[in-house]
Amino acid sequence: MRVIALLALCFAAVAAVPSSDTRIAGGSLVTIDKYPSSASIIHTWDGLHHTFNCAGTIINNRSILTAGHCIYYYPHIFFRIRVGSSYGTTGGELLAVSQQFQYPGYNDDNFRYDIAILRTASFISYNNNVRPSPIAGSSYVIADNQTAWATGWQETQDTSAGQASLRQLSDAQVVTVNGDVCNSLYEAMDMPITPEMLCTSWPQQGNGQCVGVFGAGVYHSNTLVGVTTQCSPILPTVNTRVSSYVEWIQTNA
């Protein structure tokens, strides 16, 4: 029996007016207290050695929302979740995973239905650096050319010099892109942009954000509206539109 009070998800039914944030567009290193719902998904073969895999977002005290392709090829026992740290590969708390939920019909060729949930083996303890994010409800509307914030884990050390990868939390100001326009750009790649997808790009540039982002959250008015699935240096970034999957998230989170 599910404990509704403990596991309740936060939904926003109607979009609020975007906040007037003065941060410049582009990837900037930030600390976890700015996005306490941010999590990193770690891959491990033996429970001892860990490598960064993808990003995710805390949506309640046992569930992480991420991209489906991040977990598609491995069972849950190969994943760990790091929360409460400004770094994706160190610090905070590392949690085992007990279950994974892949959205039915996920297509690894065109990344349709690219959304998944990892459930932690123990409850996530909240503090100033660990909090669930409100997520867009089914009636949440975000118009074209709206300001949003994309997050991710940016590599901050030169691994070519033999240093271990150190990924720090980052954010970037982006704008939403009209779906038809985005579809026209991707149709040559045989990757149709459907209503369940949300495209974003750098303001005034038209190309997408790539800051160590797969599975990471995209926020509009402090509400989780997207999960990043594909990015490109020349095309808009494609995100899974969270509001299209509310019922499935409620059922499995």
Tab-separated table of C-alpha atoms in Angstrom:
chain	number	residue	atom	x	y	z
A	1	MET	CA	0.000	0.000	0.000
A	2	ARG	CA	1.421	3.340	-1.036
A	3	VAL	CA	1.905	6.028	1.581
A	4	ILE	CA	0.407	8.981	-0.255
A	5	ALA	CA	1.524	11.597	2.254
A	6	LEU	CA	5.165	10.549	1.948
A	7	LEU	CA	5.246	9.914	-1.770
A	8	ALA	CA	3.116	12.773	-3.050
A	9	LEU	CA	4.290	14.431	-6.247
A	10	CYS	CA	4.187	18.184	-6.707
A	11	PHE	CA	2.234	19.274	-9.801
A	12	ALA	CA	1.726	22.695	-11.308
A	13	ALA	CA	-1.454	22.801	-13.378
A	14	VAL	CA	-1.053	26.203	-15.022
A	15	ALA	CA	2.145	27.950	-16.069
A	16	ALA	CA	3.105	30.982	-14.047
A	17	VAL	CA	4.796	34.057	-15.492
A	18	PRO	CA	8.518	33.344	-16.061
A	19	SER	CA	10.731	34.924	-13.427
A	20	SER	CA	12.955	37.852	-14.422
A	21	ASP	CA	16.309	36.207	-13.837
A	22	THR	CA	19.326	38.282	-14.874
A	23	ARG	CA	21.733	35.401	-15.477
A	24	ILE	CA	23.307	35.391	-18.925
A	25	ALA	CA	22.619	32.682	-21.486
A	26	GLY	CA	25.178	29.905	-21.584
A	27	GLY	CA	26.367	27.166	-19.296
A	28	SER	CA	27.329	28.389	-15.822
A	29	LEU	CA	28.611	26.352	-12.895
A	30	VAL	CA	26.225	26.454	-9.931
A	31	THR	CA	25.866	24.796	-6.534
A	32	ILE	CA	23.327	22.186	-5.514
A	33	ASP	CA	21.324	24.543	-3.276
A	34	LYS	CA	20.145	26.271	-6.459
A	35	TYR	CA	18.713	23.027	-7.889
A	36	PRO	CA	18.359	20.668	-4.892
A	37	SER	CA	16.246	18.289	-6.980
A	38	SER	CA	19.204	17.537	-9.252
A	39	ALA	CA	20.642	14.040	-9.091
A	40	SER	CA	23.337	12.182	-10.974
A	41	ILE	CA	22.910	8.607	-12.150
A	42	ILE	CA	26.004	6.506	-11.645
A	43	HIS	CA	26.837	3.262	-13.414
A	44	THR	CA	28.661	0.527	-11.535
A	45	TRP	CA	29.679	-2.983	-12.493
A	46	ASP	CA	30.670	-4.221	-9.057
A	47	GLY	CA	29.251	-1.761	-6.522
A	48	LEU	CA	32.720	-0.339	-5.878
A	49	HIS	CA	33.788	1.394	-9.080
A	50	HIS	CA	31.509	4.176	-10.306
A	51	THR	CA	31.280	6.180	-13.517
A	52	PHE	CA	28.959	9.041	-14.366
A	53	ASN	CA	26.078	7.919	-16.568
A	54	CYS	CA	23.316	10.519	-16.799
A	55	ALA	CA	21.403	13.182	-14.925
A	56	GLY	CA	18.052	12.915	-13.198
A	57	THR	CA	15.579	14.841	-11.063
A	58	ILE	CA	14.177	13.981	-7.640
A	59	ILE	CA	10.358	13.934	-7.892
A	60	ASN	CA	9.527	12.393	-4.517
A	61	ASN	CA	11.324	10.696	-1.643
A	62	ARG	CA	12.025	7.494	-3.549
A	63	SER	CA	11.965	8.327	-7.266
A	64	ILE	CA	14.258	9.902	-9.861
A	65	LEU	CA	12.947	10.986	-13.264
A	66	THR	CA	15.389	10.608	-16.156
A	67	ALA	CA	15.626	9.809	-19.857
A	68	GLY	CA	14.691	6.306	-20.943
A	69	HIS	CA	17.833	5.802	-23.020
A	70	CYS	CA	19.964	6.366	-19.899
A	71	ILE	CA	18.844	3.045	-18.382
A	72	TYR	CA	17.665	1.117	-21.432
A	73	TYR	CA	20.508	-1.367	-21.699
A	74	TYR	CA	21.083	-2.277	-18.033
A	75	PRO	CA	19.037	-3.611	-15.122
A	76	HIS	CA	18.612	-1.536	-11.982
A	77	ILE	CA	21.367	-3.308	-10.033
A	78	PHE	CA	23.969	-1.512	-12.169
A	79	PHE	CA	22.849	1.970	-11.099
A	80	ARG	CA	23.369	4.237	-8.111
A	81	ILE	CA	21.864	7.680	-7.461
A	82	ARG	CA	23.892	10.583	-6.064
A	83	VAL	CA	21.932	13.384	-4.380
A	84	GLY	CA	22.837	16.451	-2.340
A	85	SER	CA	26.136	17.284	-4.037
A	86	SER	CA	27.238	20.042	-6.403
A	87	TYR	CA	29.364	17.368	-8.103
A	88	GLY	CA	27.946	14.462	-10.029
A	89	THR	CA	30.810	12.135	-9.216
A	90	THR	CA	31.583	12.823	-5.558
A	91	GLY	CA	30.003	14.008	-2.313
A	92	GLY	CA	26.427	13.965	-1.136
A	93	GLU	CA	24.696	10.620	-0.591
A	94	LEU	CA	24.925	7.605	-2.871
A	95	LEU	CA	21.778	5.466	-2.985
A	96	ALA	CA	21.163	2.004	-4.366
A	97	VAL	CA	18.344	1.448	-6.862
A	98	SER	CA	15.600	-1.110	-6.234
A	99	GLN	CA	13.474	-0.790	-9.386
A	100	GLN	CA	13.387	0.852	-12.790
A	101	PHE	CA	10.436	1.793	-14.959
A	102	GLN	CA	10.808	2.327	-18.702
A	103	TYR	CA	7.934	3.986	-20.510
A	104	PRO	CA	6.188	1.393	-22.730
A	105	GLY	CA	6.959	1.713	-26.409
A	106	TYR	CA	10.248	3.564	-25.992
A	107	ASN	CA	12.015	3.669	-29.355
A	108	ASP	CA	15.793	3.688	-29.220
A	109	ASP	CA	15.982	4.727	-32.868
A	110	ASN	CA	14.043	7.992	-32.719
A	111	PHE	CA	13.929	8.505	-28.911
A	112	ARG	CA	10.155	8.705	-28.749
A	113	TYR	CA	8.758	8.106	-25.238
A	114	ASP	CA	12.236	8.744	-23.835
A	115	ILE	CA	11.408	8.869	-20.140
A	116	ALA	CA	12.079	6.557	-17.209
A	117	ILE	CA	11.972	6.354	-13.421
A	118	LEU	CA	14.540	4.901	-11.048
A	119	ARG	CA	13.248	4.025	-7.596
A	120	THR	CA	15.746	4.130	-4.741
A	121	ALA	CA	16.182	1.225	-2.332
A	122	SER	CA	15.846	3.578	0.658
A	123	PHE	CA	13.914	6.793	1.143
A	124	ILE	CA	15.647	9.999	0.074
A	125	SER	CA	16.245	12.238	3.097
A	126	TYR	CA	15.413	15.869	2.420
A	127	ASN	CA	17.516	18.865	3.489
A	128	ASN	CA	18.522	22.216	1.982
A	129	ASN	CA	20.465	20.415	-0.759
A	130	VAL	CA	17.986	17.613	-1.402
A	131	ARG	CA	14.427	18.454	-2.417
A	132	PRO	CA	11.860	17.135	-4.899
A	133	SER	CA	10.921	19.310	-7.840
A	134	PRO	CA	7.366	20.307	-8.686
A	135	ILE	CA	6.519	18.794	-12.067
A	136	ALA	CA	4.295	20.113	-14.823
A	137	GLY	CA	0.739	18.798	-14.625
A	138	SER	CA	-1.214	17.580	-17.649
A	139	SER	CA	-2.739	21.030	-18.273
A	140	TYR	CA	0.558	22.915	-17.953
A	141	VAL	CA	1.052	25.121	-21.004
A	142	ILE	CA	4.373	26.602	-22.037
A	143	ALA	CA	4.270	28.866	-25.076
A	144	ASP	CA	6.911	29.307	-27.772
A	145	ASN	CA	9.859	31.611	-27.035
A	146	GLN	CA	9.480	31.283	-23.280
A	147	THR	CA	12.550	31.475	-21.065
A	148	ALA	CA	13.476	28.212	-19.356
A	149	TRP	CA	16.528	26.887	-17.514
A	150	ALA	CA	18.318	23.730	-18.570
A	151	THR	CA	20.494	21.910	-16.048
A	152	GLY	CA	23.231	19.308	-16.339
A	153	TRP	CA	26.532	18.013	-15.023
A	154	GLN	CA	29.383	19.746	-16.824
A	155	GLU	CA	32.804	18.154	-17.032
A	156	THR	CA	35.270	20.423	-15.227
A	157	GLN	CA	38.540	18.467	-15.472
A	158	ASP	CA	40.668	17.542	-18.452
A	159	THR	CA	40.317	13.765	-18.669
A	160	SER	CA	42.756	13.665	-21.592
A	161	ALA	CA	45.484	14.593	-19.096
A	162	GLY	CA	44.757	11.524	-17.020
A	163	GLN	CA	42.579	13.250	-14.436
A	164	ALA	CA	39.352	11.706	-13.250
A	165	SER	CA	36.193	13.282	-14.624
A	166	LEU	CA	34.733	15.784	-12.174
A	167	ARG	CA	31.262	16.924	-13.157
A	168	GLN	CA	29.773	20.011	-11.566
A	169	LEU	CA	26.157	21.092	-11.637
A	170	SER	CA	25.491	23.657	-14.365
A	171	ASP	CA	22.602	25.619	-15.765
A	172	ALA	CA	21.898	27.480	-18.975
A	173	GLN	CA	19.201	29.907	-20.027
A	174	VAL	CA	17.264	28.620	-23.035
A	175	VAL	CA	14.057	29.452	-24.899
A	176	THR	CA	11.302	27.137	-26.088
A	177	VAL	CA	11.091	26.477	-29.830
A	178	ASN	CA	7.923	26.013	-31.877
A	179	GLY	CA	7.295	22.302	-32.425
A	180	ASP	CA	6.630	22.588	-36.162
A	181	VAL	CA	9.812	24.589	-36.669
A	182	CYS	CA	11.786	22.037	-34.658
A	183	ASN	CA	10.228	19.176	-36.620
A	184	SER	CA	11.216	20.747	-39.931
A	185	LEU	CA	14.828	20.839	-38.749
A	186	TYR	CA	14.871	17.214	-37.611
A	187	GLU	CA	12.842	15.572	-40.388
A	188	ALA	CA	15.972	15.025	-42.505
A	189	MET	CA	17.314	12.850	-39.665
A	190	ASP	CA	14.166	10.701	-39.672
A	191	MET	CA	13.447	11.865	-36.141
A	192	PRO	CA	9.937	13.281	-36.007
A	193	ILE	CA	9.233	15.836	-33.286
A	194	THR	CA	5.935	14.867	-31.660
A	195	PRO	CA	3.680	16.765	-29.227
A	196	GLU	CA	5.247	14.751	-26.370
A	197	MET	CA	8.564	16.503	-27.055
A	198	LEU	CA	9.693	20.006	-26.095
A	199	CYS	CA	12.420	21.756	-28.097
A	200	THR	CA	14.708	24.405	-26.609
A	201	SER	CA	17.656	26.445	-27.859
A	202	TRP	CA	20.024	29.192	-26.834
A	203	PRO	CA	18.318	32.588	-27.111
A	204	GLN	CA	18.814	34.210	-30.552
A	205	GLN	CA	21.028	31.359	-31.748
A	206	GLY	CA	18.806	28.409	-32.611
A	207	ASN	CA	21.185	25.689	-31.472
A	208	GLY	CA	20.720	23.578	-28.379
A	209	GLN	CA	22.289	23.257	-24.969
A	210	CYS	CA	24.856	20.508	-24.370
A	211	VAL	CA	26.198	20.732	-20.820
A	212	GLY	CA	26.351	17.094	-19.724
A	213	VAL	CA	22.606	16.966	-19.892
A	214	PHE	CA	21.064	13.641	-20.870
A	215	GLY	CA	18.251	12.928	-18.415
A	216	ALA	CA	18.603	16.371	-16.816
A	217	GLY	CA	15.747	18.665	-15.933
A	218	VAL	CA	14.509	21.687	-17.832
A	219	TYR	CA	12.686	24.176	-15.611
A	220	HIS	CA	10.101	26.829	-16.365
A	221	SER	CA	8.996	29.023	-13.469
A	222	ASN	CA	10.734	26.593	-11.075
A	223	THR	CA	8.658	23.706	-12.420
A	224	LEU	CA	10.102	20.635	-14.154
A	225	VAL	CA	8.784	20.755	-17.728
A	226	GLY	CA	11.335	18.711	-19.655
A	227	VAL	CA	13.819	15.850	-19.494
A	228	THR	CA	16.691	16.314	-21.929
A	229	THR	CA	17.077	13.481	-24.423
A	230	GLN	CA	19.051	14.812	-27.398
A	231	CYS	CA	21.271	17.835	-27.945
A	232	SER	CA	23.089	19.229	-30.945
A	233	PRO	CA	25.579	22.035	-31.557
A	234	ILE	CA	23.573	23.144	-34.611
A	235	LEU	CA	19.942	22.148	-33.883
A	236	PRO	CA	17.543	22.771	-30.993
A	237	THR	CA	17.737	20.388	-28.068
A	238	VAL	CA	14.954	17.810	-27.802
A	239	ASN	CA	13.426	17.212	-24.383
A	240	THR	CA	10.692	14.845	-23.268
A	241	ARG	CA	7.671	16.959	-22.311
A	242	VAL	CA	6.882	16.025	-18.701
A	243	SER	CA	3.228	17.125	-18.819
A	244	SER	CA	2.506	14.413	-21.410
A	245	TYR	CA	3.419	11.649	-18.940
A	246	VAL	CA	1.762	12.758	-15.705
A	247	GLU	CA	-0.507	9.724	-15.304
A	248	TRP	CA	2.342	7.290	-15.924
A	249	ILE	CA	4.605	9.172	-13.501
A	250	GLN	CA	1.928	9.151	-10.796
A	251	THR	CA	1.442	5.422	-11.240
A	252	ASN	CA	5.116	4.448	-11.078
A	253	ALA	CA	6.887	7.060	-8.947
